[in-house]
Short mmCIF file of C-alpha atoms in Angstrom, two decimals:
data_model
loop_
_atom_site.label_atom_id
_atom_site.label_comp_id
_atom_site.label_asym_id
_atom_site.label_seq_id
_atom_site.Cartn_x
_atom_site.Cartn_y
_atom_site.Cartn_z
CA MET A 1 -38.02 -19.76 73.07
CA GLY A 2 -38.19 -17.09 70.94
CA THR A 3 -34.91 -15.05 72.25
CA PRO A 4 -31.58 -15.79 71.09
CA GLN A 5 -29.25 -16.45 73.43
CA HIS A 6 -25.85 -17.70 74.19
CA PRO A 7 -25.08 -20.54 71.48
CA VAL A 8 -24.93 -23.35 73.36
CA THR A 9 -22.61 -26.53 71.75
CA LEU A 10 -23.78 -28.94 70.88
CA LEU A 11 -21.34 -31.02 69.30
CA GLU A 12 -17.66 -30.61 69.05
CA SER A 13 -15.00 -33.27 67.04
CA PHE A 14 -11.51 -32.44 65.45
CA SER A 15 -10.42 -34.10 62.49
CA PRO A 16 -8.04 -37.24 62.91
CA TYR A 17 -5.32 -35.08 61.99
CA GLY A 18 -5.86 -32.25 63.81
CA SER A 19 -5.77 -29.84 61.40
CA ARG A 20 -10.24 -29.06 61.46
CA LYS A 21 -12.66 -29.17 63.67
CA VAL A 22 -16.29 -29.06 63.71
CA THR A 23 -19.19 -27.79 65.98
CA VAL A 24 -23.04 -27.85 66.05
CA GLU A 25 -24.19 -24.75 67.50
CA TYR A 26 -28.03 -23.79 68.95
CA ASP A 27 -28.48 -20.52 70.13
CA GLY A 28 -32.83 -20.53 70.97
CA LEU A 29 -33.70 -20.21 67.85
CA VAL A 30 -31.41 -21.65 65.39
CA THR A 31 -28.99 -24.94 64.92
CA ALA A 32 -26.32 -24.29 62.62
CA ALA A 33 -22.89 -26.55 62.18
CA TYR A 34 -19.12 -24.53 61.76
CA LEU A 35 -16.07 -26.00 60.27
CA HIS A 36 -12.78 -24.42 61.73
CA ASP A 37 -9.52 -24.00 60.95
CA ASP A 38 -6.91 -23.09 63.17
CA THR A 39 -8.06 -19.53 63.46
CA ALA A 40 -11.80 -18.87 62.07
CA ALA A 41 -14.77 -20.57 61.00
CA ILE A 42 -14.63 -21.21 56.72
CA SER A 43 -17.71 -23.03 56.41
CA ALA A 44 -21.18 -23.42 57.72
CA THR A 45 -24.33 -24.77 57.35
CA TRP A 46 -27.95 -24.10 58.80
CA ILE A 47 -29.65 -27.35 60.36
CA ALA A 48 -32.61 -26.65 61.78
CA ASN A 49 -34.75 -23.85 62.74
CA HIS A 50 -36.73 -24.32 66.31
CA ARG A 51 -39.58 -21.73 65.56
CA PRO A 52 -41.64 -20.84 62.83
CA ALA A 53 -40.34 -19.32 59.88
CA PRO A 54 -40.57 -16.69 58.17
CA GLN A 55 -41.17 -15.64 54.68
CA ALA A 56 -37.94 -14.37 54.29
CA THR A 57 -34.07 -14.66 55.84
CA ASP A 58 -33.86 -12.29 59.00
CA GLN A 59 -30.92 -9.55 57.84
CA ALA A 60 -30.78 -8.16 61.84
CA ARG A 61 -30.02 -11.81 62.34
CA LEU A 62 -27.15 -11.60 59.85
CA ASP A 63 -25.98 -7.95 60.71
CA ALA A 64 -25.87 -9.65 64.40
CA GLY A 65 -23.37 -12.14 62.96
CA ARG A 66 -26.57 -15.19 63.91
CA ALA A 67 -26.74 -17.75 61.63
CA PRO A 68 -30.38 -16.73 60.39
CA LEU A 69 -33.62 -18.21 60.08
CA MET A 70 -34.06 -20.40 56.83
CA PRO A 71 -37.58 -19.09 55.09
CA ALA A 72 -40.59 -21.18 55.16
CA ALA A 73 -40.12 -22.15 51.79
CA ARG A 74 -36.43 -23.71 51.91
CA THR A 75 -37.37 -25.66 55.06
CA LYS A 76 -39.05 -29.01 55.10
CA HIS A 77 -40.16 -27.94 58.68
CA PRO A 78 -41.40 -24.79 58.35
CA GLY A 79 -43.24 -24.65 61.74
CA GLY A 80 -39.49 -25.80 63.89
CA ARG A 81 -37.86 -28.54 64.80
CA PRO A 82 -37.45 -29.91 68.29
CA LEU A 83 -34.13 -29.19 69.76
CA LEU A 84 -31.57 -31.61 68.61
CA ARG A 85 -30.62 -34.01 71.52
CA ALA A 86 -26.63 -33.95 71.94
CA ASP A 87 -25.90 -37.21 72.62
CA THR A 88 -27.81 -38.26 69.22
CA LEU A 89 -25.27 -36.39 67.61
CA GLN A 90 -21.73 -37.58 65.84
CA ALA A 91 -19.25 -36.78 63.61
CA LEU A 92 -17.64 -38.09 60.73
CA TRP A 93 -14.49 -37.15 59.30
CA PHE A 94 -13.55 -37.71 55.45
CA GLU A 95 -10.97 -40.27 54.85
CA GLU A 96 -8.90 -36.58 53.54
CA GLY A 97 -9.69 -34.80 57.40
CA ASP A 98 -10.76 -31.41 55.33
CA GLY A 99 -14.81 -32.66 55.63
CA VAL A 100 -16.92 -33.91 57.67
CA ALA A 101 -20.65 -35.65 58.01
CA ILE A 102 -23.32 -34.54 60.88
CA LEU A 103 -25.12 -37.73 62.10
CA GLU A 104 -28.08 -37.60 64.03
CA SER A 105 -28.63 -41.37 65.65
CA GLY A 106 -26.34 -42.58 62.43
CA ARG A 107 -27.70 -40.80 60.10
CA PRO A 108 -26.64 -37.90 57.55
CA LEU A 109 -27.77 -33.91 59.17
CA ALA A 110 -25.41 -31.82 57.87
CA VAL A 111 -22.25 -32.76 55.77
CA ILE A 112 -19.64 -30.10 54.99
CA ALA A 113 -17.74 -31.19 52.19
CA GLY A 114 -13.89 -30.18 51.72
CA TRP A 115 -14.93 -27.82 48.75
CA SER A 116 -17.43 -25.64 51.10
CA ASP A 117 -16.81 -22.55 50.96
CA MET A 118 -18.16 -19.41 52.31
CA ASP A 119 -16.32 -16.68 50.53
CA ARG A 120 -16.95 -18.85 47.62
CA GLY A 121 -20.78 -19.01 48.21
CA MET A 122 -20.41 -22.53 48.49
CA PRO A 123 -22.30 -23.74 52.66
CA GLY A 124 -22.40 -27.38 53.25
CA TYR A 125 -25.46 -29.46 52.89
CA SER A 126 -28.43 -29.95 55.64
CA SER A 127 -31.00 -32.64 54.77
CA ASP A 128 -34.01 -29.82 56.07
CA VAL A 129 -32.85 -27.21 53.20
CA ILE A 130 -34.63 -27.39 50.53
CA GLY A 131 -33.01 -26.60 47.50
CA GLN A 132 -29.95 -23.86 47.62
CA THR A 133 -30.20 -21.00 49.56
CA PRO A 134 -26.76 -18.93 51.11
CA PHE A 135 -27.35 -20.50 54.05
CA GLY A 136 -27.21 -24.29 53.33
CA TRP A 137 -27.72 -26.78 49.88
CA SER A 138 -30.00 -29.46 50.23
CA LEU A 139 -28.43 -33.37 51.52
CA ASP A 140 -31.38 -34.98 49.94
CA ASP A 141 -30.49 -33.64 45.93
CA ALA A 142 -26.10 -34.21 46.32
CA MET A 143 -26.75 -37.41 48.23
CA GLU A 144 -26.31 -39.25 45.21
CA GLY A 145 -22.31 -38.51 45.10
CA LEU A 146 -22.14 -38.02 49.09
CA ALA A 147 -23.77 -41.45 49.83
CA PRO A 148 -20.82 -43.40 48.77
CA ARG A 149 -18.00 -40.83 50.25
CA LEU A 150 -19.91 -41.51 53.55
CA GLU A 151 -19.57 -45.33 53.48
CA ARG A 152 -16.12 -44.86 52.27
CA SER A 153 -15.38 -42.53 55.67
CA ARG A 154 -16.84 -44.96 57.84
CA ALA A 155 -15.43 -48.38 56.29
CA TYR A 156 -12.09 -46.27 56.05
CA TRP A 157 -12.11 -45.39 59.99
CA ARG A 158 -13.42 -48.81 60.68
CA TRP A 159 -10.13 -50.06 58.85
CA ARG A 160 -7.78 -47.12 60.69
CA GLN A 161 -9.24 -48.52 64.19
CA SER A 162 -8.83 -52.53 63.56
CA ALA A 163 -6.13 -54.08 64.87
CA ASN A 164 -4.27 -55.32 62.35
CA GLY A 165 -4.53 -52.33 59.93
CA TRP A 166 -2.19 -50.19 59.95
CA SER A 167 0.64 -53.02 60.23
CA GLN A 168 -1.15 -54.91 57.26
CA PHE A 169 -0.72 -52.33 55.33
CA GLN A 170 2.90 -50.99 56.67
CA GLN A 171 4.28 -54.73 55.76
CA ALA A 172 2.41 -55.26 52.35
CA LEU A 173 4.54 -51.47 51.22
CA LEU A 174 7.31 -53.10 52.90
CA GLY A 175 7.12 -56.78 50.26
CA HIS A 176 6.20 -54.35 47.25
CA LEU A 177 9.59 -51.91 47.80
CA GLN A 178 11.64 -55.44 48.66
CA PRO A 179 12.53 -56.48 45.12
CA ARG A 180 12.70 -52.82 43.84
CA LEU A 181 14.79 -51.00 46.53
CA GLY A 182 16.84 -54.37 48.37
CA PRO A 183 16.59 -55.28 51.78
CA GLY A 184 15.86 -52.75 54.78
CA GLY A 185 18.25 -50.70 57.35
CA HIS A 186 17.29 -48.30 59.44
CA TYR A 187 13.30 -47.84 59.75
CA TRP A 188 11.91 -44.53 62.13
CA ASP A 189 8.71 -43.68 62.92
CA ALA A 190 7.96 -40.63 61.14
CA SER A 191 4.76 -39.34 62.99
CA ALA A 192 5.30 -39.49 66.60
CA GLY A 193 2.73 -41.83 66.90
CA LYS A 194 -0.01 -39.35 65.80
CA GLN A 195 -2.15 -39.49 62.63
CA PRO A 196 -1.91 -40.10 59.97
CA LEU A 197 0.65 -42.71 60.95
CA THR A 198 3.81 -42.47 58.76
CA GLY A 199 7.44 -44.05 59.21
CA VAL A 200 10.94 -43.77 56.99
CA THR A 201 12.50 -47.01 55.45
CA GLU A 202 16.08 -46.95 54.44
CA ARG A 203 17.25 -48.98 51.69
CA PRO A 204 20.96 -48.41 51.52
CA ASN A 205 23.41 -48.50 48.65
CA SER A 206 24.90 -51.87 47.79
CA ALA A 207 26.57 -53.40 45.13
CA ARG A 208 24.47 -53.08 42.12
CA ARG A 209 23.60 -49.47 43.91
CA GLN A 210 25.84 -46.95 44.80
CA TYR A 211 23.43 -44.70 47.20
CA THR A 212 20.97 -44.79 49.39
CA VAL A 213 17.09 -44.83 48.94
CA LEU A 214 14.33 -43.29 52.17
CA SER A 215 10.78 -43.99 51.39
CA THR A 216 7.88 -42.58 53.23
CA VAL A 217 5.29 -45.76 54.42
CA GLY A 218 2.23 -44.60 55.17
CA MET A 219 1.93 -41.49 53.34
CA SER A 220 -0.50 -43.50 50.83
CA ALA A 221 -2.75 -44.88 53.61
CA GLN A 222 -5.40 -41.92 53.78
CA ARG A 223 -6.12 -39.57 50.59
CA MET A 224 -4.62 -36.19 50.66
CA PRO A 225 -6.60 -33.14 50.85
CA VAL A 226 -7.62 -30.74 48.32
CA VAL A 227 -6.44 -32.50 45.40
CA GLU A 228 -10.58 -33.46 44.31
CA GLN A 229 -11.00 -30.02 44.03
CA VAL A 230 -8.30 -29.06 41.31
CA LEU A 231 -8.45 -31.90 39.54
CA ASP A 232 -10.84 -33.90 37.41
CA ASP A 233 -9.93 -37.15 37.91
CA PRO A 234 -8.09 -37.10 41.43
CA SER A 235 -7.60 -41.01 41.58
CA GLY A 236 -3.67 -40.83 39.95
CA TYR A 237 -2.87 -38.37 42.30
CA ALA A 238 -4.45 -38.68 45.71
CA ARG A 239 -2.26 -41.40 46.99
CA ILE A 240 1.72 -40.93 47.49
CA GLU A 241 4.44 -41.76 49.15
CA LEU A 242 8.15 -39.48 48.94
CA ALA A 243 11.36 -40.98 48.64
CA VAL A 244 15.07 -39.55 48.92
CA ALA A 245 17.93 -41.05 46.51
CA THR A 246 21.08 -40.20 48.44
CA THR A 247 25.02 -40.33 49.57
CA LEU A 248 24.32 -38.42 52.70
CA PRO A 249 24.22 -40.25 56.12
CA SER A 250 20.64 -41.31 56.30
CA ALA A 251 19.82 -39.79 59.62
CA GLN A 252 20.57 -36.65 58.45
CA VAL A 253 18.25 -36.96 55.12
CA ALA A 254 14.53 -38.73 57.35
CA ARG A 255 14.72 -35.59 59.23
CA VAL A 256 13.10 -34.45 56.15
CA PHE A 257 10.13 -36.55 56.88
CA LEU A 258 9.65 -35.57 60.03
CA TRP A 259 8.97 -32.34 57.86
CA LEU A 260 7.25 -33.44 54.89
CA ALA A 261 5.57 -36.75 55.62
CA THR A 262 1.97 -35.46 57.49
CA TYR A 263 2.75 -31.93 55.88
CA PRO A 264 -0.37 -32.33 53.78
CA TRP A 265 -2.53 -33.66 56.23
CA HIS A 266 -1.50 -30.62 58.85
CA ALA A 267 -1.58 -28.14 55.93
CA VAL A 268 -4.99 -29.34 54.22
CA THR A 269 -3.14 -29.57 51.01
CA TRP A 270 -1.97 -31.81 48.32
CA PHE A 271 1.80 -32.78 46.97
CA GLY A 272 1.60 -33.21 43.13
CA PRO A 273 4.40 -33.60 40.38
CA GLY A 274 6.28 -30.56 40.23
CA HIS A 275 5.36 -28.61 43.75
CA SER A 276 7.68 -27.10 45.25
CA VAL A 277 8.30 -26.75 49.41
CA ARG A 278 9.67 -24.15 50.98
CA TRP A 279 11.74 -25.29 54.12
CA TYR A 280 10.09 -23.94 57.25
CA HIS A 281 12.52 -23.11 59.34
CA GLU A 282 16.70 -21.15 59.52
CA PRO A 283 18.27 -22.34 56.09
CA ALA A 284 21.16 -23.82 58.32
CA THR A 285 18.61 -26.17 59.82
CA PHE A 286 17.12 -28.17 56.14
CA PRO A 287 18.58 -31.49 56.28
CA LEU A 288 19.31 -31.52 52.36
CA GLY A 289 21.72 -28.49 52.41
CA GLY A 290 24.62 -30.62 52.95
CA GLY A 291 23.24 -31.66 49.48
CA VAL A 292 22.93 -28.72 48.07
CA PRO A 293 25.13 -26.08 48.74
CA GLY A 294 22.03 -22.75 50.18
CA ALA A 295 19.11 -24.67 49.02
CA GLU A 296 16.45 -24.48 51.79
CA ALA A 297 13.65 -26.01 49.87
CA VAL A 298 12.10 -29.23 48.06
CA LEU A 299 11.22 -30.09 44.25
CA LEU A 300 9.16 -33.01 43.96
CA LEU A 301 8.69 -35.46 40.72
CA ASP A 302 7.33 -38.48 39.79
CA SER A 303 10.00 -38.85 36.80
CA PRO A 304 13.24 -37.22 38.26
CA GLY A 305 15.73 -39.05 35.37
CA SER A 306 15.32 -36.49 33.27
CA LEU A 307 18.19 -34.86 35.92
CA ASP A 308 21.96 -36.42 35.83
CA GLY A 309 22.30 -39.85 37.27
CA PRO A 310 21.33 -43.20 36.75
CA GLU A 311 18.10 -44.47 35.70
CA PRO A 312 15.86 -43.98 38.78
CA PRO A 313 13.96 -47.32 40.29
CA ASP A 314 10.55 -47.96 39.00
CA LEU A 315 8.57 -48.02 42.62
CA SER A 316 4.42 -47.83 40.67
CA GLY A 317 2.73 -50.87 40.95
CA PHE A 318 1.13 -50.09 44.68
CA ALA A 319 -2.64 -48.92 45.17
CA PHE A 320 -4.39 -48.70 48.12
CA GLY A 321 -8.09 -47.82 48.48
CA GLY A 322 -8.38 -48.56 44.88
CA ASP A 323 -6.03 -46.12 43.78
CA PRO A 324 -2.53 -46.14 42.57
CA VAL A 325 0.26 -44.80 44.52
CA ARG A 326 2.44 -42.41 43.00
CA TRP A 327 5.89 -41.91 44.34
CA LEU A 328 7.20 -38.32 44.41
CA TRP A 329 11.36 -38.44 44.99
CA ILE A 330 12.49 -35.32 46.41
CA ILE A 331 15.21 -32.90 45.23
CA PRO A 332 16.64 -30.09 46.89
CA ILE A 333 16.13 -26.79 45.63
CA SER A 334 17.29 -23.09 46.45
CA GLU A 335 14.60 -20.20 46.97
CA ARG A 336 15.20 -19.18 43.83
CA ASP A 337 14.95 -22.12 41.90
CA ARG A 338 11.23 -22.19 43.73
CA GLN A 339 10.76 -18.91 42.71
CA LEU A 340 11.60 -19.79 39.00
CA ALA A 341 9.25 -23.05 39.67
CA LYS A 342 6.54 -20.29 40.70
CA ASP A 343 6.66 -18.21 38.08
CA ARG A 344 7.61 -20.44 35.44
CA GLY A 345 6.46 -23.77 35.67
CA SER A 346 8.43 -26.49 37.17
CA SER A 347 9.55 -27.70 33.80
CA ALA A 348 11.60 -24.84 33.58
CA LEU A 349 13.61 -25.09 37.02
CA VAL A 350 13.92 -28.76 35.43
CA SER A 351 15.13 -28.05 32.55
CA ARG A 352 17.69 -25.49 34.51
CA LEU A 353 18.67 -28.04 36.61
CA ALA A 354 19.52 -30.49 34.17
CA THR A 355 21.67 -27.87 32.10
CA GLN A 356 23.39 -27.80 35.50
CA HIS A 357 24.14 -31.04 35.49
CA ARG A 358 21.93 -31.58 38.75
CA SER A 359 22.03 -34.77 39.83
CA TRP A 360 18.52 -36.64 41.22
CA ILE A 361 20.95 -38.51 43.54
CA VAL A 362 20.96 -35.68 46.52
CA GLY A 363 24.60 -35.97 48.24
CA PRO A 364 27.99 -33.76 47.73
#
């Protein structure tokens, strides 16, 4: 067991949203876990030595791109641990899909959180680490904060995989919209049956409202990634639905949700008030281009009433998982507009749009 070998993969698991992969690898001396995006490992943590620990870090192993043996003073098992058995290992993904716990026989062995980042000197957590090292931080020291997180993740995926969980959520949200927007029209699937499940509900125009509202159904069923890394209190921003008010054909406008409804989980990002997103394809294919000539991006606003048009409907009051759900309204903008928001903030762009008498309702 004293010689490094080609790494053997003990566990490989993809996040339910397909945006991250975790592997647990053993190379004859060390077991370590790696969190990957589409192209590379973005974070890692040492898990165990399988031979007696050295007194200091072996720089040669690091230089060779291998996981280091943890120094004796920093591991609970300085004599080394027996090889981990692949059949005892399991991945428990965070609800957001950006972090994961490695369980050994159901107990936390290691955690690579969404905020773990090798480039910033923040490795994952390991149950065998003592204190903080460049290769792993003590899981014991972090469990006060992580234990509730892992329990919520277990409960979340139990709910997600239950026979009636999704349909109950769907009906609750549709029921919330009914008194606020009127009866539903068409309903489209926006996720092709993949996680996160999302749909689009149409609320046609009526005698009391001269425009149609399309709203996502399902984005708020899971928290968005990244929010907790940028906001001290993410609870008011972690769950959203998107909406658009329009006089354009609903089937055309609904295509914008095929792009946006699952975007935060697949791109591992978040949408918040004032955020803008550029259309990924040719401008001519932008679904809302008929509403604003030259538009090839969207601005997301939770209070679009500062723009021209009637008073926007109040969709607040729905909550899930203990968090309030925030509706963000889609406003088509040009690339020049998006650059203004990027350079000077979304409030500067909203002021410009208001000066231009731009309506928050998308239409010719």
